[in-house]
mmCIF file of N, CA and C in Angstrom:
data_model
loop_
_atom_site.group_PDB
_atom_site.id
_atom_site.type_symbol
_atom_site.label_atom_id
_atom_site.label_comp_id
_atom_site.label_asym_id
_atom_site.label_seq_id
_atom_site.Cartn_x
_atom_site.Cartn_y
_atom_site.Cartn_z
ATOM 1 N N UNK X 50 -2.128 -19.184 -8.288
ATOM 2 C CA UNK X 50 -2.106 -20.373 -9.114
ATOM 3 C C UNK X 50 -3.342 -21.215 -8.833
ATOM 4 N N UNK X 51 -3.517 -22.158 -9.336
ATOM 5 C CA UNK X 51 -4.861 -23.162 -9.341
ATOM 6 C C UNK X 51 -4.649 -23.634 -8.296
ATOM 7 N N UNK X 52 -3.379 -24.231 -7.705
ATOM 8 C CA UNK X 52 -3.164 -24.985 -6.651
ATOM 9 C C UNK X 52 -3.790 -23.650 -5.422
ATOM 10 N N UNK X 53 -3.434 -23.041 -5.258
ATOM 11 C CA UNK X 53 -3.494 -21.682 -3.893
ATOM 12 C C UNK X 53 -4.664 -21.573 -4.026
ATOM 13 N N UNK X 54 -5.386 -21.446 -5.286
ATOM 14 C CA UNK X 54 -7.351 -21.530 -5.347
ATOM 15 C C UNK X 54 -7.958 -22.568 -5.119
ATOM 16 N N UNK X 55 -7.344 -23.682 -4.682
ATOM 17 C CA UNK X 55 -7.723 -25.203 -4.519
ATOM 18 C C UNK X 55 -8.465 -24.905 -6.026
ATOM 19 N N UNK X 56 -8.479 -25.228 -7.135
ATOM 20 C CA UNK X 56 -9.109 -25.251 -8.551
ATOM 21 C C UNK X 56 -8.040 -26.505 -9.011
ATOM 22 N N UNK X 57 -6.921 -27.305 -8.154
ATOM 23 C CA UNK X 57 -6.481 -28.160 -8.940
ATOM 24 C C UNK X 57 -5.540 -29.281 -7.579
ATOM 25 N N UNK X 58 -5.356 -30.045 -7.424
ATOM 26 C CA UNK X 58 -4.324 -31.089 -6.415
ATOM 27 C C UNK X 58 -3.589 -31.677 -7.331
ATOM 28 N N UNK X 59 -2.468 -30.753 -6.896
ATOM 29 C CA UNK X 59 -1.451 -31.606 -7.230
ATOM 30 C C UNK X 59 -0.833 -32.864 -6.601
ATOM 31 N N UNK X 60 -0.321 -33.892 -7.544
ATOM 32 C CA UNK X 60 0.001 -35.035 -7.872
ATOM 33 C C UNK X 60 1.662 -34.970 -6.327
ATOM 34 N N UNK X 61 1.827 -36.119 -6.064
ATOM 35 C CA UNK X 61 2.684 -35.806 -5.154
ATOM 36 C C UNK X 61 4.041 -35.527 -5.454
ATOM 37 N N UNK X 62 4.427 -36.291 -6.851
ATOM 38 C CA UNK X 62 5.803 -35.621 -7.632
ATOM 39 C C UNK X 62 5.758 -34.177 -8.139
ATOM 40 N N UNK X 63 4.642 -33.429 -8.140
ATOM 41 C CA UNK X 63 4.406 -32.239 -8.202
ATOM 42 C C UNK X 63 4.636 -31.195 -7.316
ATOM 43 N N UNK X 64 3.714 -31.994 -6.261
ATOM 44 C CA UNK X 64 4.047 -31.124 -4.705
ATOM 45 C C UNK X 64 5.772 -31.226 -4.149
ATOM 46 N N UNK X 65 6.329 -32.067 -4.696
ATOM 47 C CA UNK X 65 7.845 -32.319 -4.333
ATOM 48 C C UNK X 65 8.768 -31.213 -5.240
ATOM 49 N N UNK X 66 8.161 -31.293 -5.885
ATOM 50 C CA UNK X 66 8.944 -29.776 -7.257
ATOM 51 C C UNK X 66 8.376 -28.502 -7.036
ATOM 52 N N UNK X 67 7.147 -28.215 -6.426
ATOM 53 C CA UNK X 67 7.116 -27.471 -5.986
ATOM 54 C C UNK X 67 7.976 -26.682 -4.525
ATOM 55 N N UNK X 68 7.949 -27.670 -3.610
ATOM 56 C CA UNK X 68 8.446 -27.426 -2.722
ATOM 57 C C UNK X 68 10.516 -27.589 -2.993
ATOM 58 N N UNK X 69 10.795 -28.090 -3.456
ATOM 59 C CA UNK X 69 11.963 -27.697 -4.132
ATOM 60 C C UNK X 69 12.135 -26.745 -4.569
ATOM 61 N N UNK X 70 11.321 -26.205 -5.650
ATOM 62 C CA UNK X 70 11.670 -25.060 -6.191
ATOM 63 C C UNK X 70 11.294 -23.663 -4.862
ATOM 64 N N UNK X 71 11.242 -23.657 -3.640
ATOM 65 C CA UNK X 71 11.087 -22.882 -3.040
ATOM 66 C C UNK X 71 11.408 -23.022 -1.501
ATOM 67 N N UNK X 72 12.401 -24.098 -1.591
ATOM 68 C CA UNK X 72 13.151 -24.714 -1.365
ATOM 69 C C UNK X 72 12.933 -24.568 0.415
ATOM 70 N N UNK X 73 12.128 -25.649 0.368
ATOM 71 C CA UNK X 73 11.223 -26.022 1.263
ATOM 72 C C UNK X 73 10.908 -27.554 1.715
ATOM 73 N N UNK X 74 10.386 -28.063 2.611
ATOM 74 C CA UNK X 74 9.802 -29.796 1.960
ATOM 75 C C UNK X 74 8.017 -29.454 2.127
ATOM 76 N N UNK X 75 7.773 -30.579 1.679
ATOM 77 C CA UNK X 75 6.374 -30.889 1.494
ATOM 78 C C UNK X 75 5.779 -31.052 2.303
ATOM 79 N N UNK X 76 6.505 -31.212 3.611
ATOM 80 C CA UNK X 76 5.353 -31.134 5.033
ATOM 81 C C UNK X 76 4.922 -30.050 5.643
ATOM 82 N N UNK X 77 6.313 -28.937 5.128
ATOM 83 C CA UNK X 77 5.707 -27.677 5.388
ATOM 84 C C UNK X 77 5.023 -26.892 4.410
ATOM 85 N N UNK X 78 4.693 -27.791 3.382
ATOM 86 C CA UNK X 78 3.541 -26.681 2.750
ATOM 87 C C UNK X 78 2.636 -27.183 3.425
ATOM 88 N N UNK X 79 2.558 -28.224 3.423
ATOM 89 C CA UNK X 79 1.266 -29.039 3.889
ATOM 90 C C UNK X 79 0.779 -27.944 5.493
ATOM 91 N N UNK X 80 1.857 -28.012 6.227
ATOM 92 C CA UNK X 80 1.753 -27.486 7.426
ATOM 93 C C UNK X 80 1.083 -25.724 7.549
ATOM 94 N N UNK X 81 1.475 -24.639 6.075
ATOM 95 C CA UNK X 81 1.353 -23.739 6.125
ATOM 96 C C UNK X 81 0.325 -23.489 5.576
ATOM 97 N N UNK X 82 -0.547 -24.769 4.577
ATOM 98 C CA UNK X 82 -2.056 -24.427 4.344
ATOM 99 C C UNK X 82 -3.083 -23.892 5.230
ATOM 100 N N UNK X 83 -3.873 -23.437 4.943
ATOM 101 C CA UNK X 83 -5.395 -22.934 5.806
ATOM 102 C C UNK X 83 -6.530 -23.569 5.273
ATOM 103 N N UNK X 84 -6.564 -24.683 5.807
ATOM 104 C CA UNK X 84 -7.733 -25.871 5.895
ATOM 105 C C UNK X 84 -8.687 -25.242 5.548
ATOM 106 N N UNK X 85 -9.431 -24.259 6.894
ATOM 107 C CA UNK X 85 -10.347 -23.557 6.999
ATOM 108 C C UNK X 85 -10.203 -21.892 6.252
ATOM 109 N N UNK X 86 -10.688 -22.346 4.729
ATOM 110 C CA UNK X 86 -10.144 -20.865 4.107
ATOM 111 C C UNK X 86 -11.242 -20.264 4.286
ATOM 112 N N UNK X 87 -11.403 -19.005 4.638
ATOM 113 C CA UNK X 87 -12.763 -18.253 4.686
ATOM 114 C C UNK X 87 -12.699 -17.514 3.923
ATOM 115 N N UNK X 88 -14.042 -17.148 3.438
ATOM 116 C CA UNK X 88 -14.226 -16.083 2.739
ATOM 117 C C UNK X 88 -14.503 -14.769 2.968
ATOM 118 N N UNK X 89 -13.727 -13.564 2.888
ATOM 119 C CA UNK X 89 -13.952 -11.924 2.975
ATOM 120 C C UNK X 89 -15.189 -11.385 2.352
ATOM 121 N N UNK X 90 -16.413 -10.855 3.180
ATOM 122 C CA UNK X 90 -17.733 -10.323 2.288
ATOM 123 C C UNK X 90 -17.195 -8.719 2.596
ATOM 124 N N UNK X 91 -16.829 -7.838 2.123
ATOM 125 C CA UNK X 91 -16.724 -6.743 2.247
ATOM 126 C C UNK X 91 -17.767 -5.677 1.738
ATOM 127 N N UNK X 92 -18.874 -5.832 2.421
ATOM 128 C CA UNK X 92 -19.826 -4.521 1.327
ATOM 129 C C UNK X 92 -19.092 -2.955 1.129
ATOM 130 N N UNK X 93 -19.856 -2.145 0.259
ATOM 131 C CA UNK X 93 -19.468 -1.248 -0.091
ATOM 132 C C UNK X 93 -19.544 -0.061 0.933
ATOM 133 N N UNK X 94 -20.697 -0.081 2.112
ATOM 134 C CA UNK X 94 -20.476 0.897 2.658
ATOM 135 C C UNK X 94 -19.324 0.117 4.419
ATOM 136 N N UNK X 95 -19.155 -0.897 4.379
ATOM 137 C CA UNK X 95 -18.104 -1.681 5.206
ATOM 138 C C UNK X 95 -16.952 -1.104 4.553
ATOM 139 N N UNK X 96 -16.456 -0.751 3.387
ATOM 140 C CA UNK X 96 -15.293 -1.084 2.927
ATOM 141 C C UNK X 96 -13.706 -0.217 3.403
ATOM 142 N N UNK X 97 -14.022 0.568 4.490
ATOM 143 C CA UNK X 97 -12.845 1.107 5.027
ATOM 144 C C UNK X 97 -12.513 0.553 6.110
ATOM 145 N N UNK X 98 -11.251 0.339 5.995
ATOM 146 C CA UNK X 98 -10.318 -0.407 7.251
ATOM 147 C C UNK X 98 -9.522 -1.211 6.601
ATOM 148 N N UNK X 99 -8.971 -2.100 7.379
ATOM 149 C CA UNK X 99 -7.802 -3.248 7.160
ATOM 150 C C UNK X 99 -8.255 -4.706 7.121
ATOM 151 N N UNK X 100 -7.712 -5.090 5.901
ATOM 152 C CA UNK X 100 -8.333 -6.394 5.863
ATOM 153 C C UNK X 100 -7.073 -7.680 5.518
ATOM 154 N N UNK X 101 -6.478 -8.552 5.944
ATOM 155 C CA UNK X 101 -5.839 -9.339 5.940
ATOM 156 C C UNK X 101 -5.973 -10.268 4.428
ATOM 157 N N UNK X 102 -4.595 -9.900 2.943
ATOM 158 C CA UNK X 102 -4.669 -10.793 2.266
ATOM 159 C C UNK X 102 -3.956 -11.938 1.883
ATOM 160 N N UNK X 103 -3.329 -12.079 2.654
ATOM 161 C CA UNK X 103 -3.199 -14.042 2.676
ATOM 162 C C UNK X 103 -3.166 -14.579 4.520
ATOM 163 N N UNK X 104 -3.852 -15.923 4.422
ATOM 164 C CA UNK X 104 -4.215 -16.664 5.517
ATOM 165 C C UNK X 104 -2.977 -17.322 5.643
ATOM 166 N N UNK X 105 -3.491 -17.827 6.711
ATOM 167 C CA UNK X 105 -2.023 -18.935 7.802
ATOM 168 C C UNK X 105 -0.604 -18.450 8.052
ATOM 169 N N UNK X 106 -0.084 -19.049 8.391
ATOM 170 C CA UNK X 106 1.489 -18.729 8.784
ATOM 171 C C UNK X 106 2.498 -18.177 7.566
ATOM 172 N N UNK X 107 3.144 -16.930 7.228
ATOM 173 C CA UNK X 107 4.054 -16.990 6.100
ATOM 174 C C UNK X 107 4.870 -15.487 6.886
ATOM 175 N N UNK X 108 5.851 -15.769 5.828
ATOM 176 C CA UNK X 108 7.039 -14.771 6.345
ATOM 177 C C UNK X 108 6.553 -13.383 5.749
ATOM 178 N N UNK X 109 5.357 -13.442 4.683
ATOM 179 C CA UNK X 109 5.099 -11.836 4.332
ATOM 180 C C UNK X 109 3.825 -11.561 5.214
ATOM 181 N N UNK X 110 3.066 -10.496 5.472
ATOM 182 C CA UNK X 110 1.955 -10.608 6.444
ATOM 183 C C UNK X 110 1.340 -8.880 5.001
ATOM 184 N N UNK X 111 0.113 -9.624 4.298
ATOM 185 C CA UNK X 111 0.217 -8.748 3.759
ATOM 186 C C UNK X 111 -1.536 -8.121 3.834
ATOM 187 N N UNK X 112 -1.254 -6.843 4.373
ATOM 188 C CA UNK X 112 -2.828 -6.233 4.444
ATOM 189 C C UNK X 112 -3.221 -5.310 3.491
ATOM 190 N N UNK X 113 -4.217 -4.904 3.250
ATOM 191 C CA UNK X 113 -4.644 -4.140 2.398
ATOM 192 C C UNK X 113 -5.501 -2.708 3.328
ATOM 193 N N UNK X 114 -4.922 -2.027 3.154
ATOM 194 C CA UNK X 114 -6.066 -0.273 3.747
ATOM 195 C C UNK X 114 -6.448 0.575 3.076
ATOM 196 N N UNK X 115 -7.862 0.544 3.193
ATOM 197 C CA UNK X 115 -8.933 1.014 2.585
ATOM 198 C C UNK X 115 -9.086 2.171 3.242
ATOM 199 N N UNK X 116 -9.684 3.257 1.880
ATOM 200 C CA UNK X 116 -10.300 4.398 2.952
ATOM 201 C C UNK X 116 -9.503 5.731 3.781
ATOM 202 N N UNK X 117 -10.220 6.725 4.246
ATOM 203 C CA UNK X 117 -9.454 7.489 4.971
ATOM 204 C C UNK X 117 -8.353 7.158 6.316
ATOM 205 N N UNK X 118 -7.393 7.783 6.142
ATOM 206 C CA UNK X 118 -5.994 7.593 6.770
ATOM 207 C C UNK X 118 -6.336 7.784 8.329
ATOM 208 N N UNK X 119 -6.125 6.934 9.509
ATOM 209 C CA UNK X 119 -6.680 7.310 11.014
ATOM 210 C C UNK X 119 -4.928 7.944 11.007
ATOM 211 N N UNK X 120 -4.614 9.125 11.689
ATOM 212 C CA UNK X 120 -3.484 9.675 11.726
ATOM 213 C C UNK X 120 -3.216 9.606 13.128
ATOM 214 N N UNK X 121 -4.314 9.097 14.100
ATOM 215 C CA UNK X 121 -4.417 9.033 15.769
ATOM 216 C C UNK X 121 -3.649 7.485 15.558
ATOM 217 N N UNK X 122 -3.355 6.879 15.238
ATOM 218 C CA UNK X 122 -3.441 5.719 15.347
ATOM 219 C C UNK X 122 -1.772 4.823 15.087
ATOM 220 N N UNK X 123 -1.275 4.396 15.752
ATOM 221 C CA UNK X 123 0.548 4.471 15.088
ATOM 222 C C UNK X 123 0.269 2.577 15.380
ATOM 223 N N UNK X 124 0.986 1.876 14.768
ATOM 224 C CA UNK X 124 1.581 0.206 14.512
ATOM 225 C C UNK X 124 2.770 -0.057 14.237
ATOM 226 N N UNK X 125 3.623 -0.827 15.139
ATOM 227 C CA UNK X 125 5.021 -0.655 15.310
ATOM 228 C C UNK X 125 5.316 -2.030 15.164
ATOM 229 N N UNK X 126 6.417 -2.445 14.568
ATOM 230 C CA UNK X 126 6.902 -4.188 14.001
ATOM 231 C C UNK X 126 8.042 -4.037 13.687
ATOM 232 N N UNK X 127 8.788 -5.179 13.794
ATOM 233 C CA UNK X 127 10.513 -4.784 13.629
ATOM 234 C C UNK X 127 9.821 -5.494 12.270
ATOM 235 N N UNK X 128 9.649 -5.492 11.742
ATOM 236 C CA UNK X 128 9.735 -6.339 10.028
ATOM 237 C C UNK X 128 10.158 -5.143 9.028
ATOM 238 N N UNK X 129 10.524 -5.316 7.734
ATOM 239 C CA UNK X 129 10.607 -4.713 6.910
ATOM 240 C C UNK X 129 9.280 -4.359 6.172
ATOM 241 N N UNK X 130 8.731 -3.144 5.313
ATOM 242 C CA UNK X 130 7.318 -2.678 4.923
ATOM 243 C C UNK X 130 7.829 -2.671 3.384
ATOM 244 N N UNK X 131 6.857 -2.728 2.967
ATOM 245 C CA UNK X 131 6.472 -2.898 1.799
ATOM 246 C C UNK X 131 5.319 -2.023 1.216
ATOM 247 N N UNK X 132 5.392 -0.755 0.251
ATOM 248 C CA UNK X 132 3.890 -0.304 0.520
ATOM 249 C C UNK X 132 3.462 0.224 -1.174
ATOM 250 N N UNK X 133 2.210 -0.669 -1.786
ATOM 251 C CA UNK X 133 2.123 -0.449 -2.916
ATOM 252 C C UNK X 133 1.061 0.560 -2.693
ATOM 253 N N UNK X 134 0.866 1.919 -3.481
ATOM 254 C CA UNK X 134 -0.420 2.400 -3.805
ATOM 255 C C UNK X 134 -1.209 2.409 -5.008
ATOM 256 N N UNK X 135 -2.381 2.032 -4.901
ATOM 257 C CA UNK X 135 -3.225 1.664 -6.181
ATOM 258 C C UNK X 135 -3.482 3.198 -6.557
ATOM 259 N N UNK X 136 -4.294 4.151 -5.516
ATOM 260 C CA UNK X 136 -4.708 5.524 -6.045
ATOM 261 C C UNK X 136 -4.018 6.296 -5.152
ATOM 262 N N UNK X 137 -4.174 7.281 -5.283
ATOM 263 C CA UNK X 137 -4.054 8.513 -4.696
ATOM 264 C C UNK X 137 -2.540 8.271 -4.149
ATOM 265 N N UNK X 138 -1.989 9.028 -3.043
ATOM 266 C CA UNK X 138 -0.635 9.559 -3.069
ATOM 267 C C UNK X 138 -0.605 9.215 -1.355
ATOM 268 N N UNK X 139 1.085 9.159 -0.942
ATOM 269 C CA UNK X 139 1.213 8.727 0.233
ATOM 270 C C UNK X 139 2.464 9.745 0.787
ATOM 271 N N UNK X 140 2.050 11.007 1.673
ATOM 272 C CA UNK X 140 2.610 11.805 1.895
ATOM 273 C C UNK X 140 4.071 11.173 2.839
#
């Protein structure tokens, strides 16, 4: 949304309906922003590995992996996974 791109500030009866509707309060959005948003330069021959897409604190932790599969390599989390593929196939 415009708001998550900083492209817009919302009004504070706004930020209150927002956070209602996600039923939340307004100090913790405030609290779960990333002040310091940085920006990802990924060149083209950089572009394999893992790259983190959303900042600060949230209950989804969502990465993106690029590139050939390291099969040496195992990551273990009691969370639930989630796994979209854009190309190719996931044995």
């Amino acid at each position: 949304s415009q708001i998550e791109n900083e492209r817009a500030r919302p009004s504070a009866r706004s930020l209150d309906r927002v956070a209602e509707a996600l039923e939340t309060t307004t100090k913790k959005l405030h609290a779960a922003a990333d002040s310091a948003r940085a920006v990802d330069v990924v060149r083209g021959e950089e572009g394999e590995g893992v790259r983190r897409l959303v900042r600060g604190r949230h209950q989804l932790s969502a990465l993106e992996f690029s590139g050939e599969p390291d099969l040496g390599r195992e990551f273990q989390h009691r969370n639930d996974e989630l796994m979209y593929v854009v190309a190719g196939a996931v044995d």
